[in-house]
Short mmCIF file of C-alpha atoms and ligand atoms in Angstrom, two decimals:
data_model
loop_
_atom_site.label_atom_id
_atom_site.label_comp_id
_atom_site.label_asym_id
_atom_site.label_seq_id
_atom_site.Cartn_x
_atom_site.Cartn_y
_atom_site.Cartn_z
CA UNK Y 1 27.72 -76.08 -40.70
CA UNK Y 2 25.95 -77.66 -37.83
CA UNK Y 3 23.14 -76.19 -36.28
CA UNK Y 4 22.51 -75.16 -32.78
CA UNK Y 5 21.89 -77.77 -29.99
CA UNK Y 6 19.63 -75.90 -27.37
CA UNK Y 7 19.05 -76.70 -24.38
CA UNK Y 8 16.23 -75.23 -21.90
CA UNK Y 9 17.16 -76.07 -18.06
CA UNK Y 10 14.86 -74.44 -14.98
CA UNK Y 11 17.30 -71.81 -13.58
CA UNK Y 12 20.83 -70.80 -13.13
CA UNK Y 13 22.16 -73.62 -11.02
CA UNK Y 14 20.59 -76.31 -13.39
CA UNK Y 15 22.21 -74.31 -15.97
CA UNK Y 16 25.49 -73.91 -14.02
CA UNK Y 17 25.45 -78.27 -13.57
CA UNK Y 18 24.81 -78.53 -17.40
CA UNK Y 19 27.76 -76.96 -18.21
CA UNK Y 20 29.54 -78.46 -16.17
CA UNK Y 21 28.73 -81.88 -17.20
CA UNK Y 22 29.48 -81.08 -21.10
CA UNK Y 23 32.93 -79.20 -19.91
CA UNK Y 24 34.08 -82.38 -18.11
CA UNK Y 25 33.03 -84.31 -21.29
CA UNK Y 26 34.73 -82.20 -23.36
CA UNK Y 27 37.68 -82.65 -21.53
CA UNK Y 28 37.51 -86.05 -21.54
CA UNK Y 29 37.33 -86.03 -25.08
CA UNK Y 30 40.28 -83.89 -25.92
CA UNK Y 31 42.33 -86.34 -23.00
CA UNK Y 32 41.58 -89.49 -24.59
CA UNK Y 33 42.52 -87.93 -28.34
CA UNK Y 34 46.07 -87.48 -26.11
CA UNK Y 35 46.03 -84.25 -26.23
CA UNK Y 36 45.77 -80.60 -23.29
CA UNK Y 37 41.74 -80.07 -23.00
CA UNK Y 38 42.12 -76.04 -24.16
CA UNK Y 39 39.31 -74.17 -23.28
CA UNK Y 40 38.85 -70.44 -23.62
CA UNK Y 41 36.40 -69.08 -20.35
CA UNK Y 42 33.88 -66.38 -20.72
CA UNK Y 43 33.40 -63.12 -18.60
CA UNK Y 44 30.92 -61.76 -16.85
CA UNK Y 45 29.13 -62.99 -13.81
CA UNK Y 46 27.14 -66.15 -15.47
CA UNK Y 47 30.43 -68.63 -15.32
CA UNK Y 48 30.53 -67.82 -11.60
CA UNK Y 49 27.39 -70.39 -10.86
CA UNK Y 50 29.83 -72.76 -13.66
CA UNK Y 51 32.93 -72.47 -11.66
CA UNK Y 52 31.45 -73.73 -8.09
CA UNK Y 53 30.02 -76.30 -9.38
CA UNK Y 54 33.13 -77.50 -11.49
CA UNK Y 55 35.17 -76.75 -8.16
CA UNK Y 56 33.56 -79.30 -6.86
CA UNK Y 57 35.79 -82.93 -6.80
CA UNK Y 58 33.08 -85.37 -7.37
CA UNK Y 59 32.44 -83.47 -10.42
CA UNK Y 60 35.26 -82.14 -12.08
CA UNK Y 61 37.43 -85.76 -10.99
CA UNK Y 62 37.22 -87.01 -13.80
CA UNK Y 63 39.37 -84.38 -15.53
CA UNK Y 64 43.14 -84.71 -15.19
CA UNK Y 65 43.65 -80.50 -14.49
CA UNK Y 66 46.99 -80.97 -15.37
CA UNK Y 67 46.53 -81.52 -18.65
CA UNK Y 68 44.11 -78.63 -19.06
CA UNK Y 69 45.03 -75.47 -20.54
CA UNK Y 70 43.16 -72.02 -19.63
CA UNK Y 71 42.83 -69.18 -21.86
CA UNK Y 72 40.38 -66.69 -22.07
CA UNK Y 73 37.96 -65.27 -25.01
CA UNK Y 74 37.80 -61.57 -23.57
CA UNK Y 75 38.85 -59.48 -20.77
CA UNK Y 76 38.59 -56.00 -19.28
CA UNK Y 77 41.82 -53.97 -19.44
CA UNK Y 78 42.16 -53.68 -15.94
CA UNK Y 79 45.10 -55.13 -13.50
CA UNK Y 80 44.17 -59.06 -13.03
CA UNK Y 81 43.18 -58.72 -9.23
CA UNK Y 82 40.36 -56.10 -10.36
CA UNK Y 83 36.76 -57.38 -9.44
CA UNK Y 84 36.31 -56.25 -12.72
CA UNK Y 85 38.67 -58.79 -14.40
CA UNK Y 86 37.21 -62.05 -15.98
CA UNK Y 87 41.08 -63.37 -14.63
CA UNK Y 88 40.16 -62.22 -11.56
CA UNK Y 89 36.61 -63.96 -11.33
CA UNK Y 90 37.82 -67.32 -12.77
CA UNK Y 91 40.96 -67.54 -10.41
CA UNK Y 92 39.08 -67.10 -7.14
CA UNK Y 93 36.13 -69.46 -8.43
CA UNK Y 94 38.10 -71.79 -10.27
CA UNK Y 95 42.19 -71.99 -10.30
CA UNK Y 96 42.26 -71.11 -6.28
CA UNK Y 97 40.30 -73.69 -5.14
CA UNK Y 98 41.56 -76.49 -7.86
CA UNK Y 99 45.29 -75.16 -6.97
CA UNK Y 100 45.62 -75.23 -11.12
CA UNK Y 101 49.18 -74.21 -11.63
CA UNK Y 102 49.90 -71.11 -13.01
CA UNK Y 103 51.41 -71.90 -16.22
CA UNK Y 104 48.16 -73.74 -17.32
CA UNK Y 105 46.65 -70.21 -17.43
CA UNK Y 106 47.05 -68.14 -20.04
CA UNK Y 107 45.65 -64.81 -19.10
CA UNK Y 108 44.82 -61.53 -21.79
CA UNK Y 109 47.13 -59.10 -19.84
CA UNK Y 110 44.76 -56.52 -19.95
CA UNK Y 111 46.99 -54.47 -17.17
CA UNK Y 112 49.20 -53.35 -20.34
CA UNK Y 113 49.04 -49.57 -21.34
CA UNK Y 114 48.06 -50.39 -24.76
CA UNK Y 115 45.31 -53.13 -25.61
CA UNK Y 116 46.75 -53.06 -29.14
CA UNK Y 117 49.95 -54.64 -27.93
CA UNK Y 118 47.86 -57.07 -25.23
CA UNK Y 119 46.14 -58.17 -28.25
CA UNK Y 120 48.85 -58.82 -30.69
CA UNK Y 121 50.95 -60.66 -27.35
CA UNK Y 122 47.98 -62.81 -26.69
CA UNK Y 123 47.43 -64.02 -30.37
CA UNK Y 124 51.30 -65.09 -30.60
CA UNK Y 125 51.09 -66.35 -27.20
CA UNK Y 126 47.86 -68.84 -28.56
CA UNK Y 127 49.72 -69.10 -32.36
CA UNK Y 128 52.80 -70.53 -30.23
CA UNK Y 129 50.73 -73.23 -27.92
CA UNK Y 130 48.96 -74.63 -30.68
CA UNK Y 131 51.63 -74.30 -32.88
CA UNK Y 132 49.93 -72.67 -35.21
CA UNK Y 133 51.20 -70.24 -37.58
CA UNK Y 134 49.22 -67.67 -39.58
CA UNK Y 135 47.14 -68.29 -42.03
CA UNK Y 136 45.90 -70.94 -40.19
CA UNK Y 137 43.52 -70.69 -37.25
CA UNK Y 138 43.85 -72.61 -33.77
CA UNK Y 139 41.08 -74.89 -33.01
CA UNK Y 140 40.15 -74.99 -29.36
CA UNK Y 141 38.63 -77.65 -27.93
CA UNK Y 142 35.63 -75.35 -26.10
CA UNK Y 143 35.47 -72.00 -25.89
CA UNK Y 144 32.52 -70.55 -23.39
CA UNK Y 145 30.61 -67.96 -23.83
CA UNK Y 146 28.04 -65.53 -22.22
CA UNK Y 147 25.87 -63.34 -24.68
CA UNK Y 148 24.76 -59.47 -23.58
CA UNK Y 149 21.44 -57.94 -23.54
CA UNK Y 150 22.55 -56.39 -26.69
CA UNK Y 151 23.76 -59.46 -28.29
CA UNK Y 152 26.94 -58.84 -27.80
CA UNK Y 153 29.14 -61.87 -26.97
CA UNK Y 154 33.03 -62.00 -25.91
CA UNK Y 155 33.81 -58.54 -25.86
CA UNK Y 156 32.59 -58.83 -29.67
CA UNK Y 157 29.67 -55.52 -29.13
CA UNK Y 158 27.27 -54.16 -32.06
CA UNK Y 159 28.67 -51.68 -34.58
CA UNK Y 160 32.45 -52.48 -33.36
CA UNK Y 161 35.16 -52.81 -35.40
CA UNK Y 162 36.29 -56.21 -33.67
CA UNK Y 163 33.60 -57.40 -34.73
CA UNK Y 164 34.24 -56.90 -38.64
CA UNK Y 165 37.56 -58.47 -37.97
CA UNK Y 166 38.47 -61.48 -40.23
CA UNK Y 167 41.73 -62.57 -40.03
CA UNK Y 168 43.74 -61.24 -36.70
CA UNK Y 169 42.84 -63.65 -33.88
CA UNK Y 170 42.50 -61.63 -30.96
CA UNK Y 171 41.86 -57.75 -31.33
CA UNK Y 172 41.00 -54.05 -28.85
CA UNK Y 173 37.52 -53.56 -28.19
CA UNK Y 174 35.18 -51.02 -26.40
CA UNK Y 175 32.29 -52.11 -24.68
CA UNK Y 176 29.45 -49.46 -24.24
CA UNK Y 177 28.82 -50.43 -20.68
CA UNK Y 178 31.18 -51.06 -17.70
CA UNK Y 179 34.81 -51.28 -18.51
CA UNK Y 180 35.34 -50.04 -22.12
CA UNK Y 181 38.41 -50.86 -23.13
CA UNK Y 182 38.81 -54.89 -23.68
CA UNK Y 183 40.73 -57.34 -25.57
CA UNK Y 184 38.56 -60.17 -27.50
CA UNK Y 185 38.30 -63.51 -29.72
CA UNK Y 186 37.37 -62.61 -33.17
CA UNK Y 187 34.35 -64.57 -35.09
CA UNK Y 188 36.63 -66.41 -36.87
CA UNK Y 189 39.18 -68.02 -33.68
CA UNK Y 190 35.71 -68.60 -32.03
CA UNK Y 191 34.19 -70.08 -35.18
CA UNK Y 192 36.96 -72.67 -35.70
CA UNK Y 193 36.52 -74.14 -32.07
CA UNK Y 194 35.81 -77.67 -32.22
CA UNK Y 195 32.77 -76.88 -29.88
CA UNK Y 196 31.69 -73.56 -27.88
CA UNK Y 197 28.84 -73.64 -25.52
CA UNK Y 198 26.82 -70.50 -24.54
CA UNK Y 199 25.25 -69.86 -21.02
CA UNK Y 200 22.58 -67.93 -21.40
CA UNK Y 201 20.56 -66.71 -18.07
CA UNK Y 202 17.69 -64.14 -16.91
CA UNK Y 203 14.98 -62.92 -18.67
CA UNK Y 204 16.83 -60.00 -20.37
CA UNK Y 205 18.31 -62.21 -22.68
CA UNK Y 206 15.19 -64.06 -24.33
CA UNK Y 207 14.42 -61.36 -26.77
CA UNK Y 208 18.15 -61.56 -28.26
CA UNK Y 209 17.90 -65.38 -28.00
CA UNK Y 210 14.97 -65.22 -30.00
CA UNK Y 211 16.49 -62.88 -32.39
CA UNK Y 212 19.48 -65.51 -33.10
CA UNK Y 213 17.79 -68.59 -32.27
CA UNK Y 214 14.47 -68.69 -33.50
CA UNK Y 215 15.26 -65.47 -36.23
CA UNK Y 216 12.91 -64.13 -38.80
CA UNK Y 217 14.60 -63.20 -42.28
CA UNK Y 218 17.86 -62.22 -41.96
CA UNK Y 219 17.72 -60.83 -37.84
CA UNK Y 220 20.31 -63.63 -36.52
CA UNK Y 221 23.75 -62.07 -38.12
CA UNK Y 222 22.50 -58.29 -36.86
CA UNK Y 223 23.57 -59.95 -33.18
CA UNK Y 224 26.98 -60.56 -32.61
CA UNK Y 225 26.43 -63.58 -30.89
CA UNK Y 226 24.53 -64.67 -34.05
CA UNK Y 227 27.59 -64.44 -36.02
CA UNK Y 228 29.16 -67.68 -33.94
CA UNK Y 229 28.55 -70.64 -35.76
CA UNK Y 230 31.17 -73.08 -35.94
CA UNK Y 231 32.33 -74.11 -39.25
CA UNK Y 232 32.26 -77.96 -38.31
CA UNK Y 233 32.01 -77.64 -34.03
CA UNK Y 234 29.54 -78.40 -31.88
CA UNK Y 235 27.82 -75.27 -31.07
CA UNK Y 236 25.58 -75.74 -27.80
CA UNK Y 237 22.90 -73.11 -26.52
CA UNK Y 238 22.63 -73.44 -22.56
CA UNK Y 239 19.30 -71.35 -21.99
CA UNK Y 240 17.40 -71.10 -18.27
CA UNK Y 241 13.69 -71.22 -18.27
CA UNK Y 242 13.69 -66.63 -18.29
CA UNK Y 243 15.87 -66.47 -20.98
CA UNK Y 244 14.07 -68.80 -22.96
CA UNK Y 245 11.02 -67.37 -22.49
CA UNK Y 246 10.25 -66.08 -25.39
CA UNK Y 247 11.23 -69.33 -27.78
CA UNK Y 248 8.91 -71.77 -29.25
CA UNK Y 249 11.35 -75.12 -27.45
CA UNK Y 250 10.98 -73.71 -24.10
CA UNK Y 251 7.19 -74.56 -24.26
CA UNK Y 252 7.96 -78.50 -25.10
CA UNK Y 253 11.52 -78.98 -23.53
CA UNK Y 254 12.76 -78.22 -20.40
CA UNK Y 255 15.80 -80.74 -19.29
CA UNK Y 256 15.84 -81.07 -16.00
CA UNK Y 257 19.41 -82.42 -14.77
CA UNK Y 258 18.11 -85.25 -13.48
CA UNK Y 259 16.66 -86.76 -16.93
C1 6PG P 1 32.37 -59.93 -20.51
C2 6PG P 1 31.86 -61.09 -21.28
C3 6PG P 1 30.53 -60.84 -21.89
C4 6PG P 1 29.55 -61.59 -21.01
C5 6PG P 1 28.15 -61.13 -21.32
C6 6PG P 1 27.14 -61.80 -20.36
O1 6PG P 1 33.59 -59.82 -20.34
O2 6PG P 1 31.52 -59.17 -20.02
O3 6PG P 1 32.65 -61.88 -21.87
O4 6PG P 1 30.41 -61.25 -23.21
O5 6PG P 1 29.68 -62.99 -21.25
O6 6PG P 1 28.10 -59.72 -21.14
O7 6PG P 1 27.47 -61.39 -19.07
P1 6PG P 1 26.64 -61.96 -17.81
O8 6PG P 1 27.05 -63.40 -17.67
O9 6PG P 1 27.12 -61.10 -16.65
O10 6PG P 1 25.18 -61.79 -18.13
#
């Protein structure tokens, strides 16, 4: 099992041009194997600073956005034109202002009455583009994601029973904060990825990236974000200068972009 690349940058935007220099790598990679690049986004507000940059031609050009496929690793169950909706946040940052077709995104349809039925939808709808049946797990290319004050990452939150989950796909959730009722990734879609990246920013996050990053005995898996670790992926830690605060590499190693 690989261990963690981590990465220190100065602030958000550095970390926002980061990641979007390893997603248009990533998608290069998955274009020349001939295949869609599939990537699942995060929520929250963090891929917002990600999706202007990768808006931007002169960086994202070298990705063919036709042959990218958009799904998503959690949402809110609210309508998709919510300000509450990660849908809702990635279309206006992202899939308005590339004009990505519709059916390259595959959105959680959180709008439905029951999130049991969203869920089981949205794990045949991902069984059915990768063409794979149970037992076996899809393997996306990247999967983002953003990790909670808590630890919490996807909509995957402490003491949840998503987060025991080890063989459905995609499951309900309830998030103690905000929006409760969600529809996530379980560890074990995100852990098959062939790479997932986390952006990490703000100082509210350093003592959970300690936690998982730098851990003492046994602290990382009490974190649900220490629970993702790829079985043979790339997994990448995207940190800003406050949320690495409180880690031993952010004394030595701080990339800047231009390096
Ligand atoms: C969500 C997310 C969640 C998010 C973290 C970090 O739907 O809220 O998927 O896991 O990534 O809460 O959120 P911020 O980027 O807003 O700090």
């Amino acid at each position: 099992m690989p261990t963690a690349e981590v990465r220190v940058v100065s602030d958000i935007t550095e970390l926002a041009t980061e990641a979007a220099e390893l997603f248009t790598w990533f998608g290069q990679q998955a274009m020349r194997a001939g295949g869609p690049f599939r990537v699942a986004l995060s929520g929250g507000s963090t891929p917002k600073a990600l999706y202007q940059i990768l808006a931007k031609p002169e960086v994202s050009g070298p990705l063919d956005w036709t042959r990218t496929e958009f799904f998503f690793g959690d949402e809110r169950c609210v309508p998709p034109d919510d300000s509450e909706s990660n849908y809702s946040l990635a279309s206006r940052g992202l899939f308005q202002p590339l004009k990505i077709s519709e059916d390259r995104v595959f959105r959680m349809e959180g709008e439905l009455p029951s999130a049991e039925s969203a869920s089981r939808k949205y794990e045949d709808l991902i069984r059915k583009a990768f063409r794979s049946p149970a037992p076996l797990v899809p393997r996306f290319d990247l999967i983002l994601l953003g990790m909670g004050d808590d630890g919490h990452t996807a909509s995957l939150f402490p003491g949840t029973a998503a987060l025991e989950e080890r063989s459905r796909l995609v499951v309900p959730s309830t998030s103690p904060k905000g929006v409760a009722q969600r529809i996530t990734f379980t560890v074990p879609l995100i852990n098959e990825a062939a790479a997932v990246m986390f952006l990490v920013s703000g100082e509210s996050k350093a003592a959970p990236a300690r936690t998982i990053l730098e851990p003492k005995q046994g602290e990382r898996e009490r974190l649900p974000a220490g629970l993702i670790r790829p079985q043979t992926g790339r997994l990448i830690w995207l940190l800003d200068r406050d949320a690495a605060a409180q880690l031993t590499i952010a004394k030595q190693q701080v990339t800047s972009h231009e390096e």
